[in-house]
Amino acid sequence: MSDEILSFDEAMAKYDPVLGFEVHVELNTKTKMFDDAPNAFGDEPNTNITPVSLGLPGVLPKVNGTAVESAIKLGLALGCDIAPVSHFARKNYFYPDTPKNFQTSQYDEPIAENGSVDIELEDGTQFTVEIERAHMEEDAGKLSHKGGAGRIQGAEYSLVDYNRSGVPLIEIVTRPIRGAGERAPELAKAYVKAIREIVKNLGISDARMERGNVRCDANVSLSPKGSETLGTRTETKNVNSMRAVERAVRYEICRHAAVLDAGEQIVQETRHWHEDTRETTSGRPKSDADDYRYFPEPDLVPVVTNAEWIERLRAELPEPPAERRRRLQADWGYSDEEFRDVVNAGVMTEIEETIAAGASASVARKWWMGEISRLAKVREIDPGDLGASPETVVELDGLIQEGKINDKIARQVLEHVVDGEGTPGEVVEKRGLAVVSDEGELSSAVDDALASMPDVAEKIRGGKVQAAGAVVGQVMKATRGQADAARVRELILEKLGVEG
Amino acid sequence: MTAITRDQVAHLAALAHIEMDETELESMSSELDGIVGAVQSVSAAPIDDVPPTSHPLPLSNAFREDVVGETLTNDEALNNAPDAEDGQFKVPAILDED
Amino acid sequence: MTTNQNALITLSASEAAEGLRNGDFTSEQLTQAHLDRIETTEGTAVDAEDRSLGKTGLNAFLHVNAEQALDDARQVDADRAAGKQLPPLAGVPIAVKDLIVTTGQPTTAASRMLEGWMSPYDATVVQKIREARLPILGKTNLDEFAMGSSTEHSAFGCTRNPWDLDRIPGGSGGGSAAAVSAFQAPLALGTDTGGSIRQPASVTGSVGVKPTYGSVSRYGVIAMASSLDQVGPVTRTVRDAAALHEVIGGYDARDSTSINEPAGPYLAEAEKGATEGGLKGLKIGVVKELTGDGFQSGVSQRFQESLELLRAAGAEIVEVSTPHFDHALGAYYLIMASEVSSNLAKYDGVRFGLRKLPEEGPVTIERVMSATRAAGFGPEAKRRIILGTYALSAGYYDAYYGSAQKVRTLVQRDFTNAFEQVDVLVSPTSPTTAFKLGEKTDDPVSMYLNDIATIPTNLAGVPAISVPAGLAPENGLPVGVQFMAPVKEDARLYRVGAGLEAALQQQWGGGLLDQLPDTESLIAARTQGSAK
């Protein structure tokens, strides 16, 4: 069977996609789910571990109370019912990144069930995704494959780092999502974005996809157009950016359609997304090895909730994102279109913080939607991850207001700031990027320019004030853009005795 | 009574990651058959409408404060490892070559 | 009766502690006396190249920790000489079942899987005995991962019963029971999942207690079946068991199943029970389902005599019925094996312990794990892992594991009903006296039946004690009587156990172990016998 794919339009003409997502969110607790090793990213391998994280003989797990509260908060934010009694269970399977060769998870009694998330697509279309459950579990360690191409296939051996083993996870599982039609890939992206926004807003996860804080497994199946019959589904793993989720879903839809069109069967299997080739490849088929033999974790006792506890946590919940958006748009006075652009660019929180740091709503928007977004796009990262802080924007704007730099220089300063050269003030200082404000120097530059273009000077004297632009250009060129253009224009007119 | 077959034992041994040769598979299936015969009366007990018990005591909510404790050093972690490299546990290839 | 009578080793722990306090001898002398006894009774390796063949003598110890024990003893002596305040049992040595992890000496669980493994941490109970200043003599033998009723499933050779070296010392804690009954150690720690403390105590003439589930920390105790395992004392007197229970009991934040209440007092209850009329007003229920058919005649006879003594001591004896105990054995084996199959998954040759490469074919991690587990686990461990895998697998869960959990509820209800009628329950600890080595190794089911009287308490989490009740007339081997109490009422066990012990000892004119044959002579005779 080939990996031929059908075009998306052809696929959509014949089939209705049904989606489903399992999103894993790593919590930002200080310690792991079941032991007091640090939950930290990027440390030396096998240093954030205790005997418990290594699953040494004799150890016992102990639940992180903060992680449970995070799970309840997330459940509440997703509109779920919080279980009065919920149990941990063991999911048994052998894999070297799993120290006990079982994952402690939840099975038939998860902490939260039956919720929904309202999703807004980029054009403002609303969609409701139903949540089946959210449950607590632990992350696995990290494998790196050596030899071959560093991939699991063909590797000579692998190294295991258990720092991540036991990091608290919440897995959010949707019910099957039907009716998205051709918007399915877009919906996939918007769903992950919404979950990311919710957990970030709750403060329970750093939600950095590039670090694997939010990971998505996307289930795709196709039904013949108009039919209720569910097709065989595949589960695509390792989809770790919002863009990738959209692409992977689109790819799988096209691939399924081609397989079905050829009269063949979809194999129920796990597939892996490859960002480089933008394809999925076959993982292992579902088999007997998926008999996980779940049973109640005997080393842990149930989590029992009560109304008082749940209501206390509910009271701690921040404003829900949708309400917050309505409030912010009204406060900032942005048009619907402007605000949607801001939301889609993912810079709403940044703008909010920039305004809080002292910038006006329009200045904040100008920067975050303008130069910062442009630079982020060039560098293929999210604007929020570029390294421009609200304080950077406020300081840049202040420098412009004071006349120390102009817009053009400010854009250069920003680039140096995000490259880590310091604050805007420091960059201006170090690189000598300030506007030339020495009147003597400016004056002689204007004299030189006028002398070099006598015919233009004559035109201006004759009343064609707009011709001054050419002289300004000449002066700016001579000062390598560091002159204040408005002041240069004033000087030209002054020298030629013309009213501006 | 369901007899435990050699193939069933082979499947269970694969799930449990225990290599077994033919002799072992045969002897294990007859032993297991005897044991299962002795224990399967549980399903004949009067258990309709009886809730399951997984913990001997009705304890709940045993939580830990989210405070970092003592960790193992990298040396302590790898001290008992059958094989290690660069501060990590070294394991043979995960997949077969093909 | 010569070498068994060394003055220091025959002292109970309480007497030894008294002697230390009075300055009659030092902890170093006391510890050395026990190390000497270990030296003369352990025997020598049958084959220096092959540990699996065990030793010519008791083989109760897998590791003897002589130097560290003597260092600790000397430190206690120094502190005592300096007038420091010391805990009550300070300086009295103890042996620890090799299922409990210890720093500074190996922990093997009697498995090839863990041979040479050094734990980087101490179990909570080990921390507690260190804080109580008990020098650790070493680690005692057991059935591999505590799975068995005879210690024959140890990867390092069976332990022998000091009453008859060709018989089993019980299991899984045969090493601890043999060590205590043969005066190698005054105290030992055991673990009890289905009787592993009580049955060995019963067949060796020692005292063993399985505390209430959750009353002694399991942190650092290598898990066999997490919802059933419990650590407890192995001693020669009820009073010593109570004293040791006070040392090891209590809440541990590292164990989620730990009861957040202080342990004890138990010692005071033991003293109360041993005094004249100490059992007055106590109502004892004889478990109908755990008497009669299937119990060896000498066991039944000593049991009935014990009931008479209890009655004479002021207790009221009635019969109670626990109708669902008939299903308990099946439920126990399914639940235990299910948990075993998961708890033993971590032994895979990746992070610690044995790694074995496949003999042929590609070396993938999958195949290394399977080869490691094939080589590292003995037959009984494999049987239970496979049984548990079966009981939990898709299509069988409801019929096996699921049903077993429901039977567990019924067994708990039986106890609840019984304890509405009586204060404690009583039964023989084991249906038979010690059987011969090798007698049941080929018949797992008959081996399992040996646990019939001890497993209901593990299913329900209730505490139980086994107290020596004399020797069976037909073979002169020890018989044990088991008392069971409601959850968290361990104190009642010490009261009734001490009451029976006092009555019996009055009859015997001393402890049952005073009648133990001279161990060194037995070993010598056996060695000569096999040399012929």
mmCIF file of C-alpha atoms in Angstrom, chain A residues 30-305:
data_model
loop_
_atom_site.group_PDB
_atom_site.id
_atom_site.type_symbol
_atom_site.label_atom_id
_atom_site.label_comp_id
_atom_site.label_asym_id
_atom_site.label_seq_id
_atom_site.Cartn_x
_atom_site.Cartn_y
_atom_site.Cartn_z
ATOM 1 C CA LYS A 30 7.589 22.263 41.455
ATOM 2 C CA THR A 31 7.777 18.488 41.871
ATOM 3 C CA LYS A 32 6.725 15.384 40.008
ATOM 4 C CA MET A 33 3.332 13.693 40.159
ATOM 5 C CA PHE A 34 4.244 10.931 42.605
ATOM 6 C CA ASP A 35 7.543 11.964 44.154
ATOM 7 C CA ASP A 36 9.400 15.004 45.343
ATOM 8 C CA ALA A 37 11.998 15.161 42.565
ATOM 9 C CA PRO A 38 12.111 18.543 40.809
ATOM 10 C CA ASN A 39 9.879 19.011 37.778
ATOM 11 C CA ALA A 40 12.321 21.007 35.692
ATOM 12 C CA PHE A 41 13.283 21.227 32.048
ATOM 13 C CA GLY A 42 16.739 21.249 30.525
ATOM 14 C CA ASP A 43 18.852 19.977 33.443
ATOM 15 C CA GLU A 44 21.705 17.470 33.209
ATOM 16 C CA PRO A 45 20.366 13.958 32.490
ATOM 17 C CA ASN A 46 19.368 11.802 35.444
ATOM 18 C CA THR A 47 19.793 14.458 38.091
ATOM 19 C CA ASN A 48 16.155 15.349 38.789
ATOM 20 C CA ILE A 49 15.428 11.931 40.160
ATOM 21 C CA THR A 50 14.768 10.141 43.429
ATOM 22 C CA PRO A 51 14.555 6.390 44.062
ATOM 23 C CA VAL A 52 10.847 6.785 43.267
ATOM 24 C CA SER A 53 11.392 8.373 39.847
ATOM 25 C CA LEU A 54 13.765 5.510 39.009
ATOM 26 C CA GLY A 55 11.281 2.905 40.217
ATOM 27 C CA LEU A 56 13.885 1.311 42.478
ATOM 28 C CA PRO A 57 12.859 -1.767 44.486
ATOM 29 C CA GLY A 58 10.744 -0.872 47.508
ATOM 30 C CA VAL A 59 9.689 2.639 46.563
ATOM 31 C CA LEU A 60 6.139 3.946 46.861
ATOM 32 C CA PRO A 61 4.385 6.804 45.089
ATOM 33 C CA LYS A 62 2.779 9.744 46.878
ATOM 34 C CA VAL A 63 0.393 12.068 45.066
ATOM 35 C CA ASN A 64 1.314 15.723 44.555
ATOM 36 C CA GLY A 65 -1.635 17.630 46.066
ATOM 37 C CA THR A 66 -0.965 20.692 43.923
ATOM 38 C CA ALA A 67 -1.168 18.581 40.765
ATOM 39 C CA VAL A 68 -4.570 17.283 41.889
ATOM 40 C CA GLU A 69 -5.782 20.838 42.417
ATOM 41 C CA SER A 70 -4.466 21.792 38.969
ATOM 42 C CA ALA A 71 -6.415 18.895 37.489
ATOM 43 C CA ILE A 72 -9.592 19.949 39.274
ATOM 44 C CA LYS A 73 -9.137 23.541 38.109
ATOM 45 C CA LEU A 74 -8.663 22.392 34.547
ATOM 46 C CA GLY A 75 -11.726 20.192 34.856
ATOM 47 C CA LEU A 76 -13.745 23.155 36.075
ATOM 48 C CA ALA A 77 -12.406 25.404 33.308
ATOM 49 C CA LEU A 78 -13.496 22.758 30.790
ATOM 50 C CA GLY A 79 -16.950 22.680 32.347
ATOM 51 C CA CYS A 80 -16.485 19.090 33.500
ATOM 52 C CA ASP A 81 -18.083 17.261 36.394
ATOM 53 C CA ILE A 82 -15.485 16.661 39.082
ATOM 54 C CA ALA A 83 -15.661 13.085 40.320
ATOM 55 C CA PRO A 84 -16.637 12.672 43.984
ATOM 56 C CA VAL A 85 -14.292 9.671 44.077
ATOM 57 C CA SER A 86 -11.549 9.050 41.564
ATOM 58 C CA HIS A 87 -8.916 6.333 41.468
ATOM 59 C CA PHE A 88 -5.460 5.886 40.043
ATOM 60 C CA ALA A 89 -4.824 2.819 37.930
ATOM 61 C CA ARG A 90 -1.814 1.066 36.492
ATOM 62 C CA LYS A 91 -1.413 0.810 32.744
ATOM 63 C CA ASN A 92 0.960 -2.099 32.216
ATOM 64 C CA TYR A 93 3.383 -2.145 29.300
ATOM 65 C CA PHE A 94 7.119 -2.585 28.910
ATOM 66 C CA TYR A 95 9.176 0.274 27.539
ATOM 67 C CA PRO A 96 12.613 1.450 28.679
ATOM 68 C CA ASP A 97 11.458 5.052 29.236
ATOM 69 C CA THR A 98 8.904 3.812 31.784
ATOM 70 C CA PRO A 99 10.820 2.882 34.939
ATOM 71 C CA LYS A 100 8.209 0.672 36.572
ATOM 72 C CA ASN A 101 7.078 -0.781 33.236
ATOM 73 C CA PHE A 102 3.652 0.533 34.064
ATOM 74 C CA GLN A 103 2.331 4.062 33.883
ATOM 75 C CA THR A 104 0.336 5.307 36.826
ATOM 76 C CA SER A 105 -2.722 6.870 35.280
ATOM 77 C CA GLN A 106 -6.469 6.918 35.729
ATOM 78 C CA TYR A 107 -8.779 4.541 33.968
ATOM 79 C CA ASP A 108 -12.457 4.104 34.700
ATOM 80 C CA GLU A 109 -12.730 6.795 37.341
ATOM 81 C CA PRO A 110 -10.996 9.950 36.068
ATOM 82 C CA ILE A 111 -10.948 13.182 38.058
ATOM 83 C CA ALA A 112 -13.055 15.090 35.478
ATOM 84 C CA GLU A 113 -15.666 14.071 32.907
ATOM 85 C CA ASN A 114 -18.231 15.530 30.502
ATOM 86 C CA GLY A 115 -17.140 19.030 29.603
ATOM 87 C CA SER A 116 -16.849 21.184 26.518
ATOM 88 C CA VAL A 117 -14.671 23.875 24.983
ATOM 89 C CA ASP A 118 -15.926 26.701 22.775
ATOM 90 C CA ILE A 119 -13.580 27.187 19.875
ATOM 91 C CA GLU A 120 -13.431 30.215 17.631
ATOM 92 C CA LEU A 121 -11.973 29.744 14.173
ATOM 93 C CA GLU A 122 -9.954 32.533 12.598
ATOM 94 C CA ASP A 123 -12.939 34.028 10.826
ATOM 95 C CA GLY A 124 -14.947 34.074 14.004
ATOM 96 C CA THR A 125 -16.956 30.875 13.400
ATOM 97 C CA GLN A 126 -17.877 29.231 16.689
ATOM 98 C CA PHE A 127 -17.511 25.515 17.333
ATOM 99 C CA THR A 128 -18.131 23.466 20.466
ATOM 100 C CA VAL A 129 -15.858 20.513 21.160
ATOM 101 C CA GLU A 130 -17.149 18.057 23.729
ATOM 102 C CA ILE A 131 -14.713 16.752 26.308
ATOM 103 C CA GLU A 132 -15.117 13.165 27.400
ATOM 104 C CA ARG A 133 -12.657 13.227 30.281
ATOM 105 C CA ALA A 134 -9.534 14.709 31.764
ATOM 106 C CA HIS A 135 -7.338 12.486 33.873
ATOM 107 C CA MET A 136 -4.086 12.637 35.809
ATOM 108 C CA GLU A 137 -1.033 10.604 34.920
ATOM 109 C CA GLU A 138 2.744 10.727 34.765
ATOM 110 C CA ASP A 139 5.152 11.445 31.931
ATOM 111 C CA ALA A 140 7.806 9.006 30.734
ATOM 112 C CA GLY A 141 11.563 9.517 30.542
ATOM 113 C CA LYS A 142 13.383 10.595 27.417
ATOM 114 C CA LEU A 143 15.137 8.290 24.981
ATOM 115 C CA SER A 144 17.861 9.395 22.624
ATOM 116 C CA HIS A 145 18.785 7.047 19.853
ATOM 117 C CA LYS A 146 22.437 6.657 18.950
ATOM 118 C CA GLY A 147 23.869 5.461 15.689
ATOM 119 C CA GLY A 148 21.794 5.246 12.546
ATOM 120 C CA ALA A 149 20.348 8.667 11.873
ATOM 121 C CA GLY A 150 19.505 9.322 15.516
ATOM 122 C CA ARG A 151 16.116 7.852 14.820
ATOM 123 C CA ILE A 152 14.641 4.855 16.522
ATOM 124 C CA GLN A 153 14.871 2.859 13.273
ATOM 125 C CA GLY A 154 18.405 1.748 12.626
ATOM 126 C CA ALA A 155 19.771 3.052 15.928
ATOM 127 C CA GLU A 156 22.547 0.959 17.455
ATOM 128 C CA TYR A 157 21.528 1.701 21.011
ATOM 129 C CA SER A 158 19.603 4.213 23.056
ATOM 130 C CA LEU A 159 20.260 6.322 26.132
ATOM 131 C CA VAL A 160 17.620 6.956 28.768
ATOM 132 C CA ASP A 161 17.225 10.088 30.865
ATOM 133 C CA TYR A 162 14.583 9.787 33.582
ATOM 134 C CA ASN A 163 14.439 13.489 34.503
ATOM 135 C CA ARG A 164 11.051 13.756 32.823
ATOM 136 C CA SER A 165 9.842 10.459 34.207
ATOM 137 C CA GLY A 166 7.009 11.183 36.616
ATOM 138 C CA VAL A 167 6.331 14.765 35.553
ATOM 139 C CA PRO A 168 2.614 15.414 36.147
ATOM 140 C CA LEU A 169 0.418 15.206 33.082
ATOM 141 C CA ILE A 170 -3.236 15.815 32.488
ATOM 142 C CA GLU A 171 -4.635 14.055 29.471
ATOM 143 C CA ILE A 172 -7.694 15.704 27.946
ATOM 144 C CA VAL A 173 -9.758 13.434 25.724
ATOM 145 C CA THR A 174 -12.459 14.738 23.387
ATOM 146 C CA ARG A 175 -15.528 12.937 22.206
ATOM 147 C CA PRO A 176 -15.577 12.300 18.433
ATOM 148 C CA ILE A 177 -15.889 15.638 16.648
ATOM 149 C CA ARG A 178 -18.139 15.530 13.599
ATOM 150 C CA GLY A 179 -19.359 18.150 11.213
ATOM 151 C CA ALA A 180 -16.195 20.185 10.861
ATOM 152 C CA GLY A 181 -16.014 19.288 7.154
ATOM 153 C CA GLU A 182 -13.338 21.137 5.293
ATOM 154 C CA ARG A 183 -12.619 23.216 8.352
ATOM 155 C CA ALA A 184 -11.346 20.118 10.187
ATOM 156 C CA PRO A 185 -7.623 20.979 9.951
ATOM 157 C CA GLU A 186 -8.340 24.530 11.017
ATOM 158 C CA LEU A 187 -10.488 23.286 13.891
ATOM 159 C CA ALA A 188 -7.697 20.973 14.994
ATOM 160 C CA LYS A 189 -5.322 23.871 15.261
ATOM 161 C CA ALA A 190 -7.888 26.067 16.978
ATOM 162 C CA TYR A 191 -8.685 23.333 19.509
ATOM 163 C CA VAL A 192 -5.076 22.878 20.559
ATOM 164 C CA LYS A 193 -4.702 26.624 20.699
ATOM 165 C CA ALA A 194 -7.753 26.901 22.930
ATOM 166 C CA ILE A 195 -6.483 24.207 25.321
ATOM 167 C CA ARG A 196 -3.112 25.868 25.421
ATOM 168 C CA GLU A 197 -4.729 29.189 26.193
ATOM 169 C CA ILE A 198 -6.881 27.676 28.945
ATOM 170 C CA VAL A 199 -4.005 25.969 30.766
ATOM 171 C CA LYS A 200 -1.805 29.028 30.402
ATOM 172 C CA ASN A 201 -4.568 31.216 31.696
ATOM 173 C CA LEU A 202 -5.049 28.887 34.675
ATOM 174 C CA GLY A 203 -1.334 29.124 35.368
ATOM 175 C CA ILE A 204 -1.076 25.324 35.667
ATOM 176 C CA SER A 205 1.304 24.772 32.751
ATOM 177 C CA ASP A 206 4.022 26.720 30.988
ATOM 178 C CA ALA A 207 2.230 25.522 27.839
ATOM 179 C CA ARG A 208 5.376 25.752 25.711
ATOM 180 C CA MET A 209 4.777 23.405 22.844
ATOM 181 C CA GLU A 210 8.388 23.459 21.695
ATOM 182 C CA ARG A 211 9.304 21.961 25.074
ATOM 183 C CA GLY A 212 6.558 19.385 24.897
ATOM 184 C CA ASN A 213 4.480 21.009 27.633
ATOM 185 C CA VAL A 214 1.441 20.542 25.404
ATOM 186 C CA ARG A 215 1.388 17.512 23.106
ATOM 187 C CA CYS A 216 -1.372 16.401 20.848
ATOM 188 C CA ASP A 217 -2.355 12.993 19.547
ATOM 189 C CA ALA A 218 -4.840 13.493 16.720
ATOM 190 C CA ASN A 219 -7.340 10.818 15.775
ATOM 191 C CA VAL A 220 -8.723 10.962 12.286
ATOM 192 C CA SER A 221 -11.288 8.806 10.541
ATOM 193 C CA LEU A 222 -13.416 9.373 7.466
ATOM 194 C CA SER A 223 -17.086 8.575 6.907
ATOM 195 C CA PRO A 224 -18.547 8.519 3.409
ATOM 196 C CA LYS A 225 -20.272 11.852 2.852
ATOM 197 C CA GLY A 226 -23.642 11.912 4.547
ATOM 198 C CA SER A 227 -23.114 8.580 6.286
ATOM 199 C CA GLU A 228 -23.186 8.029 10.040
ATOM 200 C CA THR A 229 -20.828 5.064 9.825
ATOM 201 C CA LEU A 230 -17.567 5.679 11.645
ATOM 202 C CA GLY A 231 -14.496 4.793 9.649
ATOM 203 C CA THR A 232 -11.394 3.109 11.047
ATOM 204 C CA ARG A 233 -9.280 5.663 12.836
ATOM 205 C CA THR A 234 -5.585 6.309 13.062
ATOM 206 C CA GLU A 235 -3.884 8.060 15.919
ATOM 207 C CA THR A 236 -1.122 10.427 14.906
ATOM 208 C CA LYS A 237 1.357 11.087 17.671
ATOM 209 C CA ASN A 238 4.161 13.536 18.146
ATOM 210 C CA VAL A 239 2.269 16.518 16.781
ATOM 211 C CA ASN A 240 3.949 19.238 18.717
ATOM 212 C CA SER A 241 3.052 22.599 17.289
ATOM 213 C CA MET A 242 -0.256 24.143 16.366
ATOM 214 C CA ARG A 243 0.771 24.408 12.752
ATOM 215 C CA ALA A 244 1.769 20.735 12.793
ATOM 216 C CA VAL A 245 -1.604 19.712 14.185
ATOM 217 C CA GLU A 246 -3.335 21.437 11.299
ATOM 218 C CA ARG A 247 -1.008 19.910 8.740
ATOM 219 C CA ALA A 248 -1.079 16.432 10.237
ATOM 220 C CA VAL A 249 -4.866 16.324 10.284
ATOM 221 C CA ARG A 250 -5.006 17.562 6.708
ATOM 222 C CA TYR A 251 -2.427 14.994 5.663
ATOM 223 C CA GLU A 252 -4.227 12.114 7.343
ATOM 224 C CA ILE A 253 -7.560 13.132 5.787
ATOM 225 C CA CYS A 254 -5.967 13.090 2.347
ATOM 226 C CA ARG A 255 -4.172 9.817 3.011
ATOM 227 C CA HIS A 256 -7.274 8.080 4.353
ATOM 228 C CA ALA A 257 -9.262 9.275 1.350
ATOM 229 C CA ALA A 258 -6.699 7.842 -1.041
ATOM 230 C CA VAL A 259 -6.664 4.485 0.741
ATOM 231 C CA LEU A 260 -10.456 4.301 0.796
ATOM 232 C CA ASP A 261 -10.681 5.397 -2.825
ATOM 233 C CA ALA A 262 -8.364 2.582 -3.813
ATOM 234 C CA GLY A 263 -10.860 0.216 -2.196
ATOM 235 C CA GLU A 264 -8.462 -0.652 0.592
ATOM 236 C CA GLN A 265 -8.891 -0.660 4.357
ATOM 237 C CA ILE A 266 -7.453 1.811 6.827
ATOM 238 C CA VAL A 267 -5.202 0.002 9.276
ATOM 239 C CA GLN A 268 -6.001 0.927 12.851
ATOM 240 C CA GLU A 269 -2.600 2.050 14.007
ATOM 241 C CA THR A 270 -0.448 4.667 15.600
ATOM 242 C CA ARG A 271 1.218 7.014 13.124
ATOM 243 C CA HIS A 272 4.071 9.415 13.605
ATOM 244 C CA TRP A 273 4.141 12.978 12.285
ATOM 245 C CA HIS A 274 7.355 14.202 10.734
ATOM 246 C CA GLU A 275 7.586 17.959 10.630
ATOM 247 C CA ASP A 276 10.504 17.868 8.177
ATOM 248 C CA THR A 277 8.794 15.868 5.449
ATOM 249 C CA ARG A 278 5.288 16.896 6.540
ATOM 250 C CA GLU A 279 4.069 13.334 6.366
ATOM 251 C CA THR A 280 2.889 10.702 8.759
ATOM 252 C CA THR A 281 4.478 7.295 8.787
ATOM 253 C CA SER A 282 3.153 4.053 10.119
ATOM 254 C CA GLY A 283 4.002 3.280 13.746
ATOM 255 C CA ARG A 284 3.005 -0.033 15.145
ATOM 256 C CA PRO A 285 -0.398 -1.543 14.520
ATOM 257 C CA LYS A 286 -2.794 -1.989 17.407
ATOM 258 C CA SER A 287 -2.219 -5.508 18.653
ATOM 259 C CA ASP A 288 -2.432 -7.836 21.600
ATOM 260 C CA ALA A 289 0.434 -5.896 23.100
ATOM 261 C CA ASP A 290 -2.116 -3.170 23.735
ATOM 262 C CA ASP A 291 -3.672 -5.324 26.426
ATOM 263 C CA TYR A 292 -2.660 -2.880 29.147
ATOM 264 C CA ARG A 293 -4.196 -4.880 32.002
ATOM 265 C CA TYR A 294 -5.380 -1.780 33.830
ATOM 266 C CA PHE A 295 -6.162 -2.339 37.496
ATOM 267 C CA PRO A 296 -6.554 -0.038 40.510
ATOM 268 C CA GLU A 297 -3.161 1.230 41.757
ATOM 269 C CA PRO A 298 -2.841 -0.507 45.142
ATOM 270 C CA ASP A 299 -0.114 1.846 46.359
ATOM 271 C CA LEU A 300 -2.350 4.923 46.080
ATOM 272 C CA VAL A 301 -5.608 5.722 47.771
ATOM 273 C CA PRO A 302 -8.613 7.370 46.078
ATOM 274 C CA VAL A 303 -9.002 11.106 45.569
ATOM 275 C CA VAL A 304 -12.235 12.116 47.266
ATOM 276 C CA THR A 305 -13.584 15.576 46.535
#
